[in-house]
Short mmCIF file of C-alpha atoms and ligand atoms in Angstrom, two decimals:
data_model
loop_
_atom_site.label_atom_id
_atom_site.label_comp_id
_atom_site.label_asym_id
_atom_site.label_seq_id
_atom_site.Cartn_x
_atom_site.Cartn_y
_atom_site.Cartn_z
CA MET A 1450 163.96 18.37 6.25
CA LYS A 1451 163.09 20.52 9.24
CA SER A 1452 165.67 20.73 11.97
CA SER A 1453 165.20 21.76 15.55
CA SER A 1454 167.64 23.17 18.03
CA VAL A 1455 169.08 20.76 20.61
CA GLY A 1456 171.22 23.27 22.47
CA THR A 1457 172.35 26.86 22.53
CA GLU A 1458 175.43 28.46 23.96
CA SER A 1459 176.24 32.13 24.44
CA VAL A 1460 179.68 33.45 25.24
CA ALA A 1461 179.77 37.10 26.21
CA GLY A 1462 182.74 39.23 25.17
CA ALA A 1463 184.09 41.74 27.67
CA ALA A 1464 182.45 41.46 31.07
CA GLU A 1465 181.63 45.15 31.16
CA ARG A 1466 180.40 46.71 28.00
CA PRO A 1467 179.94 50.45 27.90
CA THR A 1468 178.12 51.23 24.67
CA LEU A 1469 181.00 53.37 23.47
CA GLU A 1470 184.15 55.18 24.48
CA TRP A 1471 186.07 58.07 22.89
CA VAL A 1472 189.89 57.89 23.07
CA ASP A 1473 192.10 60.86 22.13
CA ASP A 1474 195.49 60.30 20.53
CA ALA A 1475 194.99 56.54 20.37
CA THR A 1476 197.57 54.00 19.25
CA LEU A 1477 196.27 51.88 16.38
CA PRO A 1478 197.39 48.25 16.55
CA ASN A 1479 199.14 46.87 13.47
CA THR A 1480 201.11 43.67 13.05
CA LEU A 1481 203.75 45.43 10.90
CA ARG A 1482 204.40 47.48 14.04
CA LEU A 1483 204.70 50.72 12.12
CA PRO A 1484 203.97 53.94 14.01
CA ALA A 1485 200.22 54.57 13.83
CA ARG A 1486 197.95 56.82 15.87
CA ALA A 1487 194.49 58.30 15.51
CA GLY A 1488 193.70 61.84 16.67
CA ARG A 1489 190.40 60.49 18.00
CA LEU A 1490 189.18 56.91 18.15
CA LEU A 1491 185.61 55.79 18.73
CA VAL A 1492 185.50 52.39 20.45
CA LEU A 1493 182.12 50.74 19.96
CA ASN A 1494 180.41 47.87 21.67
CA ASP A 1495 176.85 48.41 20.57
CA VAL A 1496 176.52 50.17 17.25
CA ALA A 1497 172.72 49.94 17.08
CA GLU A 1498 172.26 51.58 20.47
CA ALA A 1499 175.05 54.14 20.00
CA THR A 1500 173.88 55.32 16.57
CA MET A 1501 170.25 55.54 17.67
CA ALA A 1502 170.92 57.35 20.92
CA MET A 1503 173.68 59.71 19.76
CA PRO A 1504 173.50 61.49 16.40
CA GLU A 1505 177.18 62.47 16.64
CA VAL A 1506 178.12 58.76 16.63
CA ALA A 1507 176.15 58.14 13.43
CA GLY A 1508 177.77 61.27 11.96
CA TRP A 1509 181.25 60.06 12.96
CA LEU A 1510 180.70 56.63 11.37
CA ALA A 1511 179.10 58.07 8.23
CA ASP A 1512 182.03 60.45 7.66
CA PRO A 1513 184.18 58.99 4.81
CA ASP A 1514 187.28 60.33 6.62
CA THR A 1515 186.66 58.00 9.58
CA ARG A 1516 188.77 54.89 9.19
CA VAL A 1517 187.46 51.56 10.41
CA ALA A 1518 190.19 49.75 12.29
CA GLY A 1519 190.39 46.04 13.08
CA GLY A 1520 193.41 44.13 14.36
CA GLY A 1521 195.70 45.91 11.87
CA SER A 1522 197.04 42.72 10.27
CA ASN A 1523 196.22 43.69 6.70
CA VAL A 1524 197.14 47.36 6.59
CA VAL A 1525 200.26 49.43 6.02
CA PHE A 1526 200.21 52.80 7.74
CA ALA A 1527 201.90 54.98 5.14
CA THR A 1528 201.39 57.96 7.43
CA PRO A 1529 201.97 57.70 11.20
CA ARG A 1530 198.85 59.68 12.10
CA ILE A 1531 195.29 59.77 10.89
CA SER A 1532 192.63 62.02 12.35
CA LYS A 1533 189.53 59.87 12.86
CA ALA A 1534 189.01 56.15 13.45
CA ALA A 1535 186.41 53.74 14.82
CA ILE A 1536 186.81 50.19 16.07
CA ILE A 1537 184.31 47.55 17.16
CA LYS A 1538 185.20 45.94 20.45
CA ALA A 1539 182.11 43.74 20.94
CA SER A 1540 183.36 40.14 20.86
CA GLY A 1541 180.59 37.88 22.10
CA TRP A 1542 179.22 34.92 20.20
CA SER A 1543 176.38 32.45 20.38
CA ALA A 1544 175.80 29.03 18.89
CA VAL A 1545 172.67 27.04 18.13
CA HIS A 1546 173.27 23.32 17.84
CA ARG A 1547 170.70 21.65 15.57
CA ASP A 1548 169.67 17.98 15.75
CA THR A 1549 171.06 17.57 12.21
CA GLY A 1550 174.60 18.18 13.54
CA VAL A 1551 174.68 21.69 12.11
CA ILE A 1552 175.94 24.48 14.38
CA GLU A 1553 174.85 28.00 13.60
CA LEU A 1554 177.03 30.74 15.02
CA SER A 1555 176.48 34.45 15.39
CA VAL A 1556 179.75 36.23 16.15
CA GLU A 1557 180.38 39.89 16.96
CA ALA A 1558 182.91 41.71 14.80
CA GLY A 1559 185.46 42.43 17.53
CA MET A 1560 186.21 38.79 18.30
CA GLY A 1561 189.62 37.54 17.17
CA LEU A 1562 189.31 35.09 14.27
CA ASP A 1563 191.97 32.80 15.75
CA ALA A 1564 190.21 32.85 19.14
CA LEU A 1565 186.99 31.80 17.39
CA VAL A 1566 188.80 29.00 15.53
CA ARG A 1567 190.23 27.67 18.82
CA ALA A 1568 186.89 27.97 20.65
CA THR A 1569 184.90 26.14 17.98
CA ALA A 1570 187.54 23.52 17.14
CA GLY A 1571 187.94 22.91 20.89
CA ARG A 1572 184.24 22.03 21.08
CA GLY A 1573 184.75 19.46 18.31
CA TRP A 1574 183.01 21.54 15.65
CA PHE A 1575 184.36 21.24 12.11
CA GLY A 1576 184.62 24.09 9.63
CA LEU A 1577 187.08 26.76 10.75
CA GLU A 1578 190.13 24.71 11.77
CA ALA A 1579 192.10 25.44 8.55
CA LEU A 1580 191.93 29.15 9.44
CA ALA A 1581 193.91 28.65 12.66
CA GLU A 1582 196.64 31.19 13.36
CA ILE A 1583 195.30 33.85 10.95
CA PRO A 1584 195.42 37.15 12.84
CA GLY A 1585 192.72 39.78 12.82
CA THR A 1586 189.09 40.12 13.77
CA VAL A 1587 185.95 38.29 12.70
CA GLY A 1588 184.60 41.62 11.42
CA ALA A 1589 187.46 42.03 8.96
CA ALA A 1590 187.40 38.40 7.78
CA PRO A 1591 184.61 38.84 5.17
CA MET A 1592 186.30 42.00 3.83
CA GLN A 1593 188.97 40.11 1.96
CA ASN A 1594 187.33 36.69 2.34
CA VAL A 1595 190.23 35.35 4.42
CA GLY A 1596 191.37 31.92 3.49
CA ALA A 1597 194.06 29.31 4.02
CA TYR A 1598 194.66 25.66 3.17
CA GLY A 1599 191.57 25.34 0.99
CA THR A 1600 189.05 26.99 3.33
CA GLU A 1601 187.69 30.51 2.90
CA ILE A 1602 185.46 32.29 5.39
CA ALA A 1603 182.91 32.47 2.52
CA ASP A 1604 182.57 28.67 2.68
CA ARG A 1605 181.16 28.89 6.21
CA THR A 1606 179.32 32.21 6.03
CA ARG A 1607 175.49 32.34 6.22
CA TRP A 1608 175.10 36.08 6.52
CA VAL A 1609 176.97 39.29 7.32
CA GLU A 1610 175.34 42.08 9.32
CA VAL A 1611 176.54 45.60 8.56
CA TRP A 1612 175.91 49.23 9.35
CA ASP A 1613 175.56 51.00 6.03
CA ARG A 1614 177.67 54.15 6.39
CA ARG A 1615 175.86 55.79 3.50
CA GLY A 1616 172.27 54.80 4.34
CA ARG A 1617 172.90 54.95 8.12
CA ARG A 1618 171.04 51.74 8.89
CA ILE A 1619 171.69 48.12 9.78
CA GLU A 1620 171.35 45.55 7.00
CA ARG A 1621 171.92 41.82 6.80
CA PHE A 1622 173.35 40.28 3.62
CA ALA A 1623 172.82 36.59 2.89
CA ARG A 1624 175.98 34.83 1.77
CA ASP A 1625 175.19 35.07 -1.95
CA ALA A 1626 174.70 38.83 -1.66
CA CYS A 1627 178.21 39.21 -0.18
CA ASP A 1628 179.68 38.58 -3.63
CA PHE A 1629 182.70 36.70 -2.28
CA SER A 1630 185.65 35.87 -4.53
CA TYR A 1631 189.35 35.12 -4.04
CA ARG A 1632 190.52 37.58 -1.30
CA SER A 1633 187.62 39.91 -2.04
CA SER A 1634 183.96 40.62 -1.41
CA ARG A 1635 181.36 43.34 -1.97
CA PHE A 1636 182.60 44.91 1.27
CA LYS A 1637 186.12 45.26 -0.08
CA ARG A 1638 184.91 46.41 -3.48
CA GLU A 1639 182.97 49.29 -1.92
CA PRO A 1640 185.60 50.75 0.40
CA GLY A 1641 184.33 52.96 3.21
CA ARG A 1642 180.69 51.91 2.78
CA TRP A 1643 180.19 49.07 5.26
CA LEU A 1644 180.88 48.62 8.94
CA ILE A 1645 180.65 44.89 9.62
CA LEU A 1646 178.94 44.25 12.96
CA ARG A 1647 178.33 40.53 13.14
CA VAL A 1648 178.88 37.41 11.06
CA GLY A 1649 176.69 34.30 10.86
CA LEU A 1650 178.58 31.06 10.24
CA ARG A 1651 177.55 27.43 9.77
CA LEU A 1652 179.75 24.63 11.17
CA SER A 1653 179.26 20.91 11.60
CA ALA A 1654 179.53 18.42 14.44
CA THR A 1655 180.66 15.75 11.96
CA PRO A 1656 183.79 15.72 9.77
CA PRO A 1657 183.60 16.29 6.00
CA ALA A 1658 184.05 13.29 3.67
CA ASP A 1659 187.70 14.08 2.87
CA TRP A 1660 188.75 14.54 6.51
CA PRO A 1661 191.47 15.59 7.19
CA PRO A 1662 192.21 17.75 4.11
CA VAL A 1663 195.91 17.48 3.19
CA THR A 1664 196.06 18.85 -0.32
CA TYR A 1665 198.60 21.60 0.41
CA PRO A 1666 202.39 21.20 0.23
CA GLY A 1667 203.81 20.47 3.66
CA LEU A 1668 200.44 19.76 5.26
CA GLY A 1669 200.25 16.07 4.28
CA GLU A 1670 203.72 15.57 5.74
CA ALA A 1671 202.78 17.36 8.99
CA VAL A 1672 199.60 15.29 9.36
CA GLY A 1673 201.68 12.14 8.71
CA GLU A 1674 204.12 13.16 11.46
CA TRP A 1675 201.21 13.80 13.83
CA SER A 1676 199.84 10.34 13.05
CA GLU A 1677 203.20 8.69 13.69
CA ARG A 1678 203.72 10.61 16.93
CA THR A 1679 200.27 9.87 18.34
CA GLY A 1680 199.85 6.38 16.88
CA ARG A 1681 196.40 7.38 15.62
CA ALA A 1682 194.97 7.39 12.10
CA PRO A 1683 194.69 10.85 10.49
CA SER A 1684 190.94 10.31 10.09
CA ALA A 1685 190.69 10.21 13.91
CA MET A 1686 192.07 13.74 14.26
CA SER A 1687 189.89 16.22 16.08
CA PRO A 1688 189.42 19.70 14.58
CA ALA A 1689 191.51 21.11 17.45
CA GLU A 1690 194.36 18.72 16.64
CA TYR A 1691 194.16 19.70 12.98
CA ALA A 1692 194.29 23.39 14.01
CA GLU A 1693 197.45 22.61 16.01
CA VAL A 1694 199.10 20.98 12.98
CA ILE A 1695 198.20 24.03 10.86
CA THR A 1696 199.69 26.25 13.58
CA THR A 1697 202.99 24.36 13.49
CA VAL A 1698 203.18 24.55 9.69
CA ARG A 1699 202.40 28.29 9.69
CA LEU A 1700 204.78 29.22 12.50
CA ALA A 1701 207.63 27.52 10.62
CA LYS A 1702 207.36 30.10 7.84
CA LEU A 1703 205.52 33.18 9.13
CA PRO A 1704 206.57 35.72 11.77
CA ASP A 1705 204.58 35.52 15.00
CA TRP A 1706 201.86 38.20 14.74
CA ARG A 1707 201.21 38.13 18.50
CA GLY A 1708 204.32 40.13 19.33
CA GLY A 1709 208.03 40.69 18.92
CA TRP A 1710 210.06 41.38 15.81
CA PRO A 1711 209.94 41.28 12.88
CA GLY A 1712 206.52 42.76 12.23
CA SER A 1713 204.70 41.62 9.10
CA ALA A 1714 201.37 41.81 7.30
CA GLY A 1715 201.51 38.17 6.19
CA SER A 1716 201.58 37.65 2.43
CA PHE A 1717 202.42 41.06 1.04
CA PHE A 1718 201.54 40.54 -2.63
CA HIS A 1719 198.70 38.81 -4.42
CA ASN A 1720 199.60 35.77 -6.48
CA PRO A 1721 199.31 37.23 -9.98
CA VAL A 1722 197.04 35.66 -12.58
CA VAL A 1723 198.76 36.09 -15.95
CA ALA A 1724 197.58 35.50 -19.53
CA PRO A 1725 198.34 31.97 -20.85
CA GLU A 1726 200.88 33.37 -23.37
CA VAL A 1727 202.77 35.10 -20.52
CA ALA A 1728 202.81 31.84 -18.55
CA THR A 1729 204.14 30.02 -21.63
CA ARG A 1730 206.90 32.61 -22.05
CA LEU A 1731 207.88 32.31 -18.39
CA SER A 1732 207.80 28.49 -18.46
CA ARG A 1733 210.12 28.49 -21.45
CA ARG A 1734 212.69 30.45 -19.45
CA TRP A 1735 212.01 28.70 -16.12
CA PRO A 1736 210.74 25.17 -16.89
CA ASP A 1737 210.27 24.45 -13.14
CA MET A 1738 208.00 27.45 -12.56
CA PRO A 1739 205.00 26.43 -10.44
CA HIS A 1740 201.74 27.51 -12.06
CA PHE A 1741 198.05 26.74 -11.73
CA ASP A 1742 195.27 27.14 -14.29
CA VAL A 1743 192.51 29.28 -12.80
CA PRO A 1744 189.50 31.04 -14.31
CA GLY A 1745 190.84 34.02 -16.27
CA GLY A 1746 194.41 32.80 -16.76
CA VAL A 1747 197.34 31.14 -15.01
CA LYS A 1748 198.21 31.79 -11.38
CA VAL A 1749 201.92 32.11 -10.60
CA PRO A 1750 203.07 32.21 -6.95
CA ALA A 1751 204.29 35.73 -6.12
CA GLY A 1752 206.80 34.21 -3.66
CA TRP A 1753 208.38 32.23 -6.48
CA LEU A 1754 208.65 35.36 -8.65
CA ILE A 1755 210.35 37.26 -5.79
CA GLU A 1756 212.75 34.38 -5.16
CA THR A 1757 213.50 34.14 -8.88
CA ALA A 1758 214.33 37.85 -8.94
CA GLY A 1759 216.98 37.03 -6.33
CA LEU A 1760 215.29 38.94 -3.50
CA LYS A 1761 214.60 36.26 -0.88
CA GLY A 1762 216.28 37.40 2.35
CA ARG A 1763 217.21 40.79 0.84
CA ARG A 1764 217.39 43.46 3.56
CA GLU A 1765 217.65 47.23 3.33
CA GLY A 1766 217.88 48.97 6.68
CA ALA A 1767 214.96 47.91 8.84
CA VAL A 1768 212.97 46.27 6.05
CA ALA A 1769 213.51 42.86 4.45
CA VAL A 1770 212.10 40.10 2.30
CA SER A 1771 211.76 37.15 4.67
CA SER A 1772 214.45 34.52 4.26
CA ARG A 1773 211.89 31.82 5.19
CA HIS A 1774 209.05 32.87 2.91
CA ALA A 1775 209.70 35.29 0.05
CA LEU A 1776 206.08 36.50 -0.02
CA VAL A 1777 206.46 38.05 3.43
CA LEU A 1778 208.01 41.49 3.90
CA GLU A 1779 209.38 42.10 7.37
CA HIS A 1780 209.78 45.22 9.48
CA HIS A 1781 212.67 44.88 11.93
CA GLY A 1782 211.94 48.08 13.86
CA GLY A 1783 212.53 51.78 13.26
CA ALA A 1784 211.23 52.14 9.68
CA SER A 1785 208.51 54.60 8.73
CA GLY A 1786 205.54 53.51 6.66
CA ALA A 1787 206.90 55.47 3.71
CA GLU A 1788 210.27 53.66 3.94
CA PHE A 1789 208.49 50.33 4.15
CA LEU A 1790 206.43 51.07 1.05
CA ARG A 1791 209.50 52.27 -0.87
CA PHE A 1792 211.09 48.89 -0.24
CA ALA A 1793 207.90 47.12 -1.41
CA GLU A 1794 208.04 49.23 -4.59
CA LEU A 1795 211.66 48.20 -5.12
CA VAL A 1796 210.66 44.53 -4.82
CA SER A 1797 207.84 45.00 -7.37
CA ASP A 1798 210.17 46.85 -9.75
CA ARG A 1799 212.86 44.16 -9.57
CA VAL A 1800 210.34 41.39 -10.12
CA GLU A 1801 208.91 43.23 -13.14
CA ASP A 1802 212.39 43.88 -14.59
CA GLU A 1803 213.31 40.22 -14.21
CA THR A 1804 210.04 38.49 -15.16
CA GLY A 1805 207.79 41.10 -16.79
CA VAL A 1806 205.09 40.48 -14.17
CA ARG A 1807 203.94 43.37 -11.94
CA LEU A 1808 203.03 42.42 -8.38
CA VAL A 1809 200.01 43.93 -6.64
CA VAL A 1810 200.13 44.73 -2.93
CA GLU A 1811 197.59 42.80 -0.79
CA PRO A 1812 197.27 44.93 2.40
CA GLU A 1813 195.48 48.25 2.32
CA CYS A 1814 197.79 51.28 2.39
CA VAL A 1815 196.50 53.92 4.81
CA ASN A 1816 197.27 57.45 3.72
CA GLU A 1817 195.76 60.66 4.90
C1 FAD B 2702 201.30 36.75 9.91
C2 FAD B 2702 200.05 36.98 9.09
C3 FAD B 2702 199.45 35.91 8.42
C4 FAD B 2702 198.30 36.09 7.66
N1 FAD B 2702 197.75 35.02 7.02
C5 FAD B 2702 196.64 35.18 6.28
C6 FAD B 2702 196.06 34.05 5.61
O1 FAD B 2702 196.52 32.91 5.72
N2 FAD B 2702 194.94 34.27 4.86
C7 FAD B 2702 194.38 35.51 4.74
O2 FAD B 2702 193.36 35.62 4.05
N3 FAD B 2702 194.91 36.57 5.36
C8 FAD B 2702 196.02 36.45 6.12
N4 FAD B 2702 196.57 37.54 6.74
C9 FAD B 2702 195.95 38.86 6.56
C10 FAD B 2702 194.98 39.29 7.71
O3 FAD B 2702 195.14 38.47 8.83
C11 FAD B 2702 193.53 39.25 7.29
O4 FAD B 2702 193.30 40.06 6.16
C12 FAD B 2702 192.57 39.70 8.41
O5 FAD B 2702 191.25 39.45 8.04
C13 FAD B 2702 192.70 41.20 8.75
O6 FAD B 2702 191.96 41.42 9.92
P1 FAD B 2702 192.19 42.70 10.83
O7 FAD B 2702 191.15 42.70 11.89
O8 FAD B 2702 193.59 42.74 11.29
O9 FAD B 2702 191.86 43.86 9.81
P2 FAD B 2702 192.65 45.23 9.55
O10 FAD B 2702 193.99 44.92 9.01
O11 FAD B 2702 192.57 46.09 10.75
O12 FAD B 2702 191.75 45.86 8.41
C14 FAD B 2702 191.71 45.29 7.13
C15 FAD B 2702 190.58 45.98 6.35
O13 FAD B 2702 189.33 45.63 6.92
C16 FAD B 2702 188.62 46.80 7.33
N5 FAD B 2702 187.87 46.44 8.54
C17 FAD B 2702 188.36 45.95 9.70
N6 FAD B 2702 187.34 45.68 10.54
C18 FAD B 2702 186.19 46.01 9.89
C19 FAD B 2702 184.81 45.98 10.22
N7 FAD B 2702 184.36 45.52 11.39
N8 FAD B 2702 183.91 46.42 9.30
C20 FAD B 2702 184.32 46.90 8.10
N9 FAD B 2702 185.61 46.94 7.73
C21 FAD B 2702 186.52 46.50 8.61
C22 FAD B 2702 189.69 47.87 7.54
O14 FAD B 2702 189.15 49.17 7.39
C23 FAD B 2702 190.64 47.51 6.42
O15 FAD B 2702 190.16 48.02 5.21
C24 FAD B 2702 197.72 37.39 7.53
C25 FAD B 2702 198.32 38.47 8.20
C26 FAD B 2702 199.47 38.27 8.96
C27 FAD B 2702 200.08 39.42 9.70
#
């Protein structure tokens, strides 16, 4: 069936957009709030124009030593200073509303993911609401295929536009070519190759059949409370109301990434997928161990493993395992990146000693 557009909307990012700006000795934002600076930072609004007009910009971006920075919510700065960085500031977006109820978005990489969730859910568009309160930029979201409460950015992605740092040209990958998987994508698997410029997403003006999704522990309860408080059926929830419920659930267990202490990078370890015989061995010792069959083995929650190793709430100096959510490591101020990582190593070692399972760190460690 052919569809036609019944409306378009464009929301510009910053009012004034110089194509680029160079900043010396720049602070690099990071939600762990570890010391982090770049000797020189290239702030970009228009990569196409900047790379065409100025060969030194293309050279800067093509240099493997230049680090692409986003919001800093999935990185650990192991060293306090790196020499070269680039960041995309452009944060405009546009939407085409089709007569079929489909909304096609094109979003610049510098927009905050949470800001996009609020803007689209606030317009009554369904699709991104489960990703409310995830920090970071739209440009970084396809990197690790961000996801929460059963939705991944891959589920809504139509295309990803990139600047190829090796080929020095703009390319657009259709969703299938992005090779998305759990917390990964082709962009993550080829580190340093792609600068994500823009993401195309598809949302809907009508709710999905299972609306509202409540399959995650704690979420059904929170939706039930919302329904009781408002006197409305859960099925009548707007996407913005659902995003608010998600926000409440998340804030009850995660540090606030917008500011203050402690700093965190969200979930610090991947949930390990172990061989069935390992899961059987663990279940024999801990019959209540939560576990989920997944392709390739059995997924065991890393938070449960950390709690089982007796580390929930454990603090050493300025670094701690959260007492609310064992998968979150907290920085309470004053630690160096190296100290933080030493503590993470200690947690992994203890978990391995106790359970035989080695945890893998989720955020990228920045070393120079
Ligand atoms: C409190 C908290 C809760 C979180 N909850 C979740 C969650 O529920 N689900 C989830 O999936 N994640 C979660 N995260 C992790 C994090 O929010 C995501 O990984 C997010 O996508 C990182 O975005 P960022 O802009 O901060 O990227 P950064 O941390 O700055 O960078 C991450 C990686 O992406 C690269 N990158 C950044 N921008 C670009 C670009 N434009 N082009 C190419 N590469 C780029 C960087 O070089 C780096 O390799 C959470 C983090 C915190 C602190």
